[in-house]
Structure formats: C-alpha cells, structure tokens
Coordinates of C-alpha atoms in Angstrom, one line a residue:
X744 CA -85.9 -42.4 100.3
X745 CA -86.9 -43.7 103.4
X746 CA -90.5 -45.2 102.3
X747 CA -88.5 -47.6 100.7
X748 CA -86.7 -48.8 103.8
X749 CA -90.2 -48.8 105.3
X750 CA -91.4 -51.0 103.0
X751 CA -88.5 -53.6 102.6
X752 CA -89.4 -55.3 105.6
X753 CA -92.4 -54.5 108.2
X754 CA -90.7 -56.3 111.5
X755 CA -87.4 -57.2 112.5
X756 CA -86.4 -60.5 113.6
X757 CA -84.0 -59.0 116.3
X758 CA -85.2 -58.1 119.3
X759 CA -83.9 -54.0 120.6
X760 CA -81.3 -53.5 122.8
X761 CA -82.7 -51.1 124.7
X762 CA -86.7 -52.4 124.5
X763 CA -88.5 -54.9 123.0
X764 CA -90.4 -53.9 120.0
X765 CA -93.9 -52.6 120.5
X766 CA -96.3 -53.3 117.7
X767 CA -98.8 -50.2 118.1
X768 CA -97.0 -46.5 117.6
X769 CA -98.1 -45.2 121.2
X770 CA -97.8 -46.8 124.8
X771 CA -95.1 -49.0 125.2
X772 CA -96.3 -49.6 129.1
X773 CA -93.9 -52.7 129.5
X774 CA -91.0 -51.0 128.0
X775 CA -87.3 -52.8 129.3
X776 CA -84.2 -52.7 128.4
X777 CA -82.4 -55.6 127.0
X778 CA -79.2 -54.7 126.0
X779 CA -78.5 -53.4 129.4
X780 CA -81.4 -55.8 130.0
X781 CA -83.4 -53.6 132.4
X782 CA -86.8 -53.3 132.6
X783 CA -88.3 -50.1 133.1
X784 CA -91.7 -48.9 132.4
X785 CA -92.0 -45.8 129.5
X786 CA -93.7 -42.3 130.7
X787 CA -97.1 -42.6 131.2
X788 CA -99.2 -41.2 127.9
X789 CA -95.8 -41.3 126.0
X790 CA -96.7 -41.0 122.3
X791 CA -94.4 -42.6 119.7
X792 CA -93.4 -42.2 116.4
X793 CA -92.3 -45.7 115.6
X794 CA -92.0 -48.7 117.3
X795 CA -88.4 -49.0 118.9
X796 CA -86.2 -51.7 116.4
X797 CA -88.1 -50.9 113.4
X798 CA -86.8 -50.0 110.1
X799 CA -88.8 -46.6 110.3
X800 CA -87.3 -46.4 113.8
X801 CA -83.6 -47.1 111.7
X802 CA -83.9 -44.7 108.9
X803 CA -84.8 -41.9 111.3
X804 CA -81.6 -42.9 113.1
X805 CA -79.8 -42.7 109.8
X806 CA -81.4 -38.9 109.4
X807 CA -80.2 -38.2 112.4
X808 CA -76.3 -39.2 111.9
X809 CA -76.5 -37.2 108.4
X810 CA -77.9 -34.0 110.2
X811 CA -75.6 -34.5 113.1
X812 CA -72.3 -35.6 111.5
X813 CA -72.6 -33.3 108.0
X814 CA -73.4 -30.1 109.8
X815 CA -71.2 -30.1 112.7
X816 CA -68.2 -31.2 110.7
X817 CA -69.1 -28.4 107.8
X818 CA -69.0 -25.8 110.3
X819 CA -65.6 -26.6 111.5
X820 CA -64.1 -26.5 107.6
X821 CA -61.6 -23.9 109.2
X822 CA -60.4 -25.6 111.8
X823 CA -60.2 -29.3 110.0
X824 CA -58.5 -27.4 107.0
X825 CA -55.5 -25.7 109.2
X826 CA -55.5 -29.1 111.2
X827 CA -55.0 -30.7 107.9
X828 CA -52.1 -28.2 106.9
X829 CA -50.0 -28.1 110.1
X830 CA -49.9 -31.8 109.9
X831 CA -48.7 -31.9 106.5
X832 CA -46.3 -29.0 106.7
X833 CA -46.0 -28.1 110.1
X834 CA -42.8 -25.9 109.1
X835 CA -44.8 -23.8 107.5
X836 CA -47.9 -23.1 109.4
X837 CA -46.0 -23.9 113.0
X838 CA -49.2 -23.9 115.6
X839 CA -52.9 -22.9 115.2
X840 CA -53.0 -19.4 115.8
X841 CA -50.0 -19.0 112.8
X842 CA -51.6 -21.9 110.3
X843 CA -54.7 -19.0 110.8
X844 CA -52.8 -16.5 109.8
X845 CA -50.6 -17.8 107.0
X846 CA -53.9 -19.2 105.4
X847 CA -56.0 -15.7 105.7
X848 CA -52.7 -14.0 104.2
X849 CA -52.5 -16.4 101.2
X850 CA -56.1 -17.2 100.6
X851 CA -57.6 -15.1 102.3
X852 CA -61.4 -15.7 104.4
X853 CA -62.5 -17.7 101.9
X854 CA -59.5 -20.0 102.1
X855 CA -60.7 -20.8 105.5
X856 CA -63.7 -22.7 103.7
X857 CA -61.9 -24.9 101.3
X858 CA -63.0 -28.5 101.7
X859 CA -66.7 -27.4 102.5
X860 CA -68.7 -29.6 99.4
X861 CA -66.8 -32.8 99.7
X862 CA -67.1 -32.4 103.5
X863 CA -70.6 -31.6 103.8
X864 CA -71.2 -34.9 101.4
X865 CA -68.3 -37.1 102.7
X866 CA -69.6 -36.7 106.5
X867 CA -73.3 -36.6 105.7
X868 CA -72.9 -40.2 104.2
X869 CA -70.8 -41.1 107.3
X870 CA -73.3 -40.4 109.8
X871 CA -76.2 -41.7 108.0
X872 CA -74.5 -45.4 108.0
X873 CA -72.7 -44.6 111.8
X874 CA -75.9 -43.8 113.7
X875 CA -78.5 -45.9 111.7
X876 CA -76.2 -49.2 111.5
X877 CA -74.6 -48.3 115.2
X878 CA -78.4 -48.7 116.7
X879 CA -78.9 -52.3 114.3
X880 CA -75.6 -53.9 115.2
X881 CA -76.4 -52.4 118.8
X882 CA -80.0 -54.7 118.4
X883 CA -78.5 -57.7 116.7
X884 CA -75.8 -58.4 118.8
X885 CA -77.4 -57.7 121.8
X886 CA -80.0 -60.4 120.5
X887 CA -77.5 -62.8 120.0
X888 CA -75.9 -62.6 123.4
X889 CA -78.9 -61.9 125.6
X890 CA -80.6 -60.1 127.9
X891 CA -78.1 -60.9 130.9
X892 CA -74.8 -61.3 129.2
X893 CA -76.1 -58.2 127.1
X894 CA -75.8 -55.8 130.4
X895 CA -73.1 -57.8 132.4
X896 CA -70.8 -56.8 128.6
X897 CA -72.5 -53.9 127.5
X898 CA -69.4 -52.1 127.2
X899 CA -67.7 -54.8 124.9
X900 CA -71.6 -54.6 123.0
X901 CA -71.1 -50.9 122.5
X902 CA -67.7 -51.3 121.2
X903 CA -68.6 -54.0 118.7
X904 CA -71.5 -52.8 117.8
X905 CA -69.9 -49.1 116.8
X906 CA -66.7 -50.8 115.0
X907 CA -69.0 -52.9 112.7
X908 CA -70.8 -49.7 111.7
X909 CA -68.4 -47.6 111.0
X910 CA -66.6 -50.1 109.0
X911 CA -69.3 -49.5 106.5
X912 CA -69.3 -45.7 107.5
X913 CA -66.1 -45.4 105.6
X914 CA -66.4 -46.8 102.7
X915 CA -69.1 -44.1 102.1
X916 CA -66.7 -41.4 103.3
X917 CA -63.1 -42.5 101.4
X918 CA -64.1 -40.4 98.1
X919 CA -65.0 -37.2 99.2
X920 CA -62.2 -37.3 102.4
X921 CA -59.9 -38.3 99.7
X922 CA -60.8 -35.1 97.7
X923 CA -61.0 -32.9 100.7
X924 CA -57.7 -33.5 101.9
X925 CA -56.2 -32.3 98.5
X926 CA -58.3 -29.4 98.2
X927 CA -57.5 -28.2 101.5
X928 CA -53.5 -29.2 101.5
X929 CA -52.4 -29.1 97.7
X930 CA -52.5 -25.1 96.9
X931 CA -53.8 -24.9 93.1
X932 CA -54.7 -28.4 93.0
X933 CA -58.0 -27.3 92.7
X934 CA -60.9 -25.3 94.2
X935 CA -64.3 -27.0 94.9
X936 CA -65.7 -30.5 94.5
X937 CA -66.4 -30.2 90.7
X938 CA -62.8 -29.9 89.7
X939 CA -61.7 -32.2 92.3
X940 CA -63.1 -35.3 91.6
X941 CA -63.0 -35.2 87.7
X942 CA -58.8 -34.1 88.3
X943 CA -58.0 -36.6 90.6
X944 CA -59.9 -39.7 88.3
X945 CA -57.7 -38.7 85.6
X946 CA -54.5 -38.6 87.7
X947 CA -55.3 -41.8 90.0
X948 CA -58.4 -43.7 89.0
X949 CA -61.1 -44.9 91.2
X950 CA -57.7 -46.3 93.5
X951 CA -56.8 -42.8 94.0
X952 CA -61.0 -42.0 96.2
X953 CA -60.0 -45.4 98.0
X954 CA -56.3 -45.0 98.9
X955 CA -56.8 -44.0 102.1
X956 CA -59.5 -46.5 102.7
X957 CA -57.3 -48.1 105.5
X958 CA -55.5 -45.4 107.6
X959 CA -58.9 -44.4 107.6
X960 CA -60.2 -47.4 109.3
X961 CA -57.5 -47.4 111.1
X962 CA -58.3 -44.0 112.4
X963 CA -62.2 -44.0 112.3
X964 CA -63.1 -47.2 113.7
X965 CA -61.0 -46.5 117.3
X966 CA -62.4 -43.1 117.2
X967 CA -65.9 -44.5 116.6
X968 CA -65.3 -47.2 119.8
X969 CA -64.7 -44.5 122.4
X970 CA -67.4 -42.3 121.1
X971 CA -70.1 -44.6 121.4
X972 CA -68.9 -46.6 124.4
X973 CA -67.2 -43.7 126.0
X974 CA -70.5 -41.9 125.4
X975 CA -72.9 -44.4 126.6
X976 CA -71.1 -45.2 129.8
X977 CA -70.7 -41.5 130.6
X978 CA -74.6 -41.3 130.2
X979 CA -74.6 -44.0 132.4
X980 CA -72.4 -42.7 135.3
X981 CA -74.0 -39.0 134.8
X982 CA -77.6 -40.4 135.3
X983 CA -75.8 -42.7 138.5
X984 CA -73.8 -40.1 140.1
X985 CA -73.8 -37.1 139.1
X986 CA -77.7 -35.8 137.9
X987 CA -79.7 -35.2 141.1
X988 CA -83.0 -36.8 139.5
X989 CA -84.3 -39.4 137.4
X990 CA -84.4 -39.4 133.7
X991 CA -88.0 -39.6 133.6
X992 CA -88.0 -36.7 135.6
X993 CA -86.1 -34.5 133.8
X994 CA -87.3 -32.1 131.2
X995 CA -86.1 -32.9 127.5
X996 CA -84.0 -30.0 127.5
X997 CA -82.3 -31.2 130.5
X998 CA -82.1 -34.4 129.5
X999 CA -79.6 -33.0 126.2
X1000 CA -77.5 -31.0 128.9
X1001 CA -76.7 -34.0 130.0
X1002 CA -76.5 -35.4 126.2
X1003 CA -74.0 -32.7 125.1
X1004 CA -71.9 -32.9 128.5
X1005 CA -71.4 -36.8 127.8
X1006 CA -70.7 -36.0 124.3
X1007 CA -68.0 -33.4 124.7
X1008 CA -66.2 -35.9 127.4
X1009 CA -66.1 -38.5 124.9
X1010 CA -64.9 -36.5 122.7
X1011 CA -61.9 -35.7 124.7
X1012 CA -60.9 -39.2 124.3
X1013 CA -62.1 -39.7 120.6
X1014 CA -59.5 -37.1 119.6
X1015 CA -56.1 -38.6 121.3
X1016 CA -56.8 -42.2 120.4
X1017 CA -57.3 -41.6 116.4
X1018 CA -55.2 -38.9 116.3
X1019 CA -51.7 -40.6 114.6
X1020 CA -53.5 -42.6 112.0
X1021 CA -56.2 -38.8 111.2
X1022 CA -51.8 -37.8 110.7
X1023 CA -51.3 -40.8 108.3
X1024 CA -54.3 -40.4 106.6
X1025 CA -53.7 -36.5 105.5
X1026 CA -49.9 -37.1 104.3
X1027 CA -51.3 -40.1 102.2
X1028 CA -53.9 -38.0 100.3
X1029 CA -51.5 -34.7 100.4
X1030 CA -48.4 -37.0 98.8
X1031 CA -48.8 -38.9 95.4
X1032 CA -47.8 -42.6 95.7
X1033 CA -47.3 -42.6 99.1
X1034 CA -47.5 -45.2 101.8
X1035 CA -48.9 -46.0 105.0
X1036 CA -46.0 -47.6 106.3
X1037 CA -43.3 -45.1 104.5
X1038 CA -45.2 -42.3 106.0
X1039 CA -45.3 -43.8 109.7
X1040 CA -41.1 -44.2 109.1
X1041 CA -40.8 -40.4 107.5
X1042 CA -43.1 -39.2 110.6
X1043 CA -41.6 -40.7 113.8
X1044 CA -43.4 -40.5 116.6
X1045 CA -43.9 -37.3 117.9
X1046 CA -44.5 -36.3 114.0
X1047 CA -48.1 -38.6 114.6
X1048 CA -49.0 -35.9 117.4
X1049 CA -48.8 -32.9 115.3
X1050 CA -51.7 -30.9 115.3
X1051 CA -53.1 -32.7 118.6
X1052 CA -54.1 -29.3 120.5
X1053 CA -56.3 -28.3 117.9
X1054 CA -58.0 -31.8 116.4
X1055 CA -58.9 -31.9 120.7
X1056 CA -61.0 -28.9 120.4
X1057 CA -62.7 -29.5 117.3
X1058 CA -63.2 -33.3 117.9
X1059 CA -64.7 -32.3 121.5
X1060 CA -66.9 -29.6 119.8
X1061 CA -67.6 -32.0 117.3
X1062 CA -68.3 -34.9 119.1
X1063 CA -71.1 -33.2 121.8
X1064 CA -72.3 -31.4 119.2
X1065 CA -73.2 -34.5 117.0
X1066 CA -75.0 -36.3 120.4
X1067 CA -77.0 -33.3 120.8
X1068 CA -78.2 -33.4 117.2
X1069 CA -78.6 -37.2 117.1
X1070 CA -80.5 -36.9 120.4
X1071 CA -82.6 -33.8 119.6
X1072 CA -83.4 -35.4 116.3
X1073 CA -84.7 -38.2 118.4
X1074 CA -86.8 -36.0 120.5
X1075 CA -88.5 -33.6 117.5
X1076 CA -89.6 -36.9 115.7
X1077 CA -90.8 -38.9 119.0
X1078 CA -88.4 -41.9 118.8
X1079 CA -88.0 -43.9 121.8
X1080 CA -85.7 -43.4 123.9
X1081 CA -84.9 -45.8 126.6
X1082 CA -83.4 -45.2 129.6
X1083 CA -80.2 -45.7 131.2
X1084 CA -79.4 -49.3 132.0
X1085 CA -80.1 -51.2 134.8
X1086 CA -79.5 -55.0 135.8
X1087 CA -82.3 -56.8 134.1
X1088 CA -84.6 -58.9 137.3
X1089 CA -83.5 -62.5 136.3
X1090 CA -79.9 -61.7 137.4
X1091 CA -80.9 -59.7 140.5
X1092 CA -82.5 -62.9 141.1
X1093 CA -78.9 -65.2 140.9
X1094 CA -77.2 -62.9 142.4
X1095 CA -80.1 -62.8 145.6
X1096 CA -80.0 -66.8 145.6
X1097 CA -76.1 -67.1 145.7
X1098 CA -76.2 -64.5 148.5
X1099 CA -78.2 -67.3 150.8

C-alpha cells in the first residue's frame, strides 16, 4: 500500500514545517524548524528513516494515526457503547456506574463489546487521514505563510492545519460510525458489522452511512483543533517550563512521558468542547428521520451535556493514549522528529535592531 505513495512522487514541493527536507536518509546536521521557524541542529550520528516531508515520511504518519486511533478507540468499545446509551436514553441507564449494570444484566459481558468491527475500521481510517494529512497541511501551510509568520501564528497553523485534515478524516469515518451507533443503541437491530451495513442499505441507502456526515464535523473538527493545537502548545510549555532538561537530552522514553502527559491534558479539553454535537450525532443515528436541528430543540441544553463525566475520561485516556502511539510509532521507525519551537534567527534579528 504504501510503495505506491512512495512512488507517486519522489520530492515535495512544500518545504516541512518543522525542518527542511534532507535529501540523504541519515544526518540532517542543519536541521531547523520552520513552522515554528527555529533552527536547531539534529543529534549528532542521528540515523533516519526518511527524509522529513517526504511521502514515505507521510504514509508512515498515516500508519501511525491507524495504529494509534483504531486501537485505542477499540479498547474503549465499553465505555463509548454506555456513553452512547446514556445519551440516547438517559432515563434508562441514569449515570455510568448504572448504564454498566443495566447493559451486563441485559446483554450480558459480551454486550459490553458491541460496536467493536465497525469501530476498529471506522477509527483506523480516521487516523490514517488525521495524522498523515495533519503533518501535510501542517507542511503546506506553513510553506505558504513562512518561516517567521509560521512561528509568530503557529497556533492559528496548528488549528488550520488539523481542521483541514480531519475534514477529510470524516468522510472516511461516517459509514462505519453510522453503523456503530445503531449497533450499540438499537437493541436487536442487529449484532456485528456484517448484518449492519447490508440492514441499514436496505432501510436508508447510501444517505443513511452519510447522515451524520455534519454533526459529525461539527463535532470532530473542534475536537481535532484542540487536540493538535492544545497538544502541540502543551509540548511546548512542558519542554519551556516545566521538564528540567533539554529534549535532546532526554531519553526516548522520557521524551513520551512527556508525550502522553500533553496528550491526556489535551484531551481534557477535546472532550467538553465536542461534546453537544458527539450528543447530536448519537440521537441522529439512534432515531430514523431525524434532524440536526429537531434534535438540538428535543434536547435543550443541559440534554447536550449528558454523558460528559464519562466521554471526559475516555476522551483523556483516549487522546494521550493516541500521542503516545503516534509518537512511539515515530520513534520504532526512526522518523524525524524535530524539536520544540523556537523563534527562527531572522526575527531575533528585527526584534534586536528595533531594540536600538
């Protein structure tokens, strides 16, 4: 799959955001950064895989969003599923520790894994197009504005760099979401993936995989913002403030401490800012003909908050879970990995000259 990526095109006509392109696969001695345009040199002897902005270096990226995104978000089937349940019914299954037990006594352990296929498949696709087209958009637009303006609005980079991928993200996810969120909220409706897909093409057509398509922008892309930019600039501040050495110094298990730790706290915020439209999105799949607009009126407000508590943990689980993936991925397959930013020598320069 990915030899054919390879292939397609040799070099990329955008420069990286985080260092400029190296043609051999070892030293990079001049490495810099120019989406925070900073210029720092790589470890000394540091071997790599691919050069940085490479298509090789993009499809590995893409790996790593479907090992980090379809595994984490598997193994959290049970939580997602009585999520899912207490915001369409919350009479029924109240909180989490009931929706636990109501679903154990009427479907017993295995209930508690409804959902797995499609979710596995759904969020697999997801993170492929997330974390590869995250690190092109990240490259292109960082291109277009430039080394300075790159680092003086690296946040407003990160942000549009993240919302343009996962608008594609989604499209790749609607289907199998759409045939999750039945599964898991429509008892009998049907079991697994196999009789999902073929039962809801006969009842809906191919509008039926897509109906959610926009609540689940509308949900996803926000989210998808404060991950990445929440993420990156928590990397940042860690590496500023808090870490008491260097990156370069640090060990690469350290170094995903400090991964994981900026994951989870982006997480945090992931979870409360896309939580009303993740409500919308699982009473549209759960009710036939339904709305976006008539469920926002049939909710209220606080009915958009349901389920907060535990979509928090699971989204902060989640969300550190999939950096320390992504980034380990990174590590095992000797990508590069640039450094934190730093204010790239040209400006340090205006700034010196207005100061005299």
């Amino acid at each position: 799959m990915f030899k054919s990526l390879f292939d397609s095109a040799k070099s990329n006509p955008f420069s990286s955001p985080f260092a400029p392109r190296c043609e051999a696969k070892t030293d990079c001695p001049e490495r810099t950064i120019a989406a925070a345009a900073a210029a720092a040199p790589a470890v000394a002897g540091e071997e790599f895989s691919c050069a940085y902005g490479s298509n090789e270096y993009y499809a590995y990226c893409g790996l790593g969003g479907i090992l980090s995104c379809g595994l984490t978000h598997t193994a959290v089937v049970p939580l997602d599923l009585v999520k899912c349940r207490l915001q369409v019914n919350p009479e029924k299954y109240g909180n989490l520790i009931k929706g636990f037990k109501v679903t154990m006594a009427e479907d017993g352990a295995r209930g508690l894994a409804k959902g797995w296929a499609p979710t596995l498949i759904g969020y697999s696709m997801q993170g492929m197009f997330k974390f590869g087209l995250y690190e092109w958009f990240k490259s292109f637009y960082a291109h277009t504005m430039g080394d300075e303006y790159a680092y003086l609005y690296r946040t407003t980079l990160y942000l549009a760099a993240s919302a343009s991928a996962e608008f594609f993200a989604d499209i790749a996810l609607a289907p199998m979401e759409a045939v999750k969120v039945r599964i898991q909220t429509q008892p009998g409706w049907a079991n697994n993936l196999r009789q999902g897909v073929p039962k809801l093409m006969a009842e809906e057509g191919v509008n039926g995989f897509y109906k959610g398509l926009v609540p689940l922008w509308m949900r996803q892309i926000p989210y998808t913002m404060m991950k990445f930019a929440c993420f990156e600039r928590t990397v940042e501040a860690l590496y500023k403030y808090v870490v008491p050495k260097r990156r370069e110094d640090m060990s690469k298990g350290e170094q995903l401490i400090v991964t994981f730790a900026a994951g989870y706290i982006a997480g945090v915020f992931c979870a409360v800012v896309s939580h009303p439209a993740d409500t919308v999105v699982s009473k549209l799949n759960n009710e036939k003909g339904a709305t976006a607009v008539g469920v926002l009126k049939k909710l209220g407000f606080m009915g958009m908050w349901k389920g907060l508590v535990p979509r928090i943990i699971m989204i902060g689980t989640l969300t550190a879970l999939q950096w320390f993936i992504y980034d380990f991925v990174k590590v095992t397959y000797r990508l590069p990995r640039p450094p934190p930013p730093e204010m790239p020598q040209s400006l340090k320069d205006k700034l010196a000259q207005q100061q005299h």
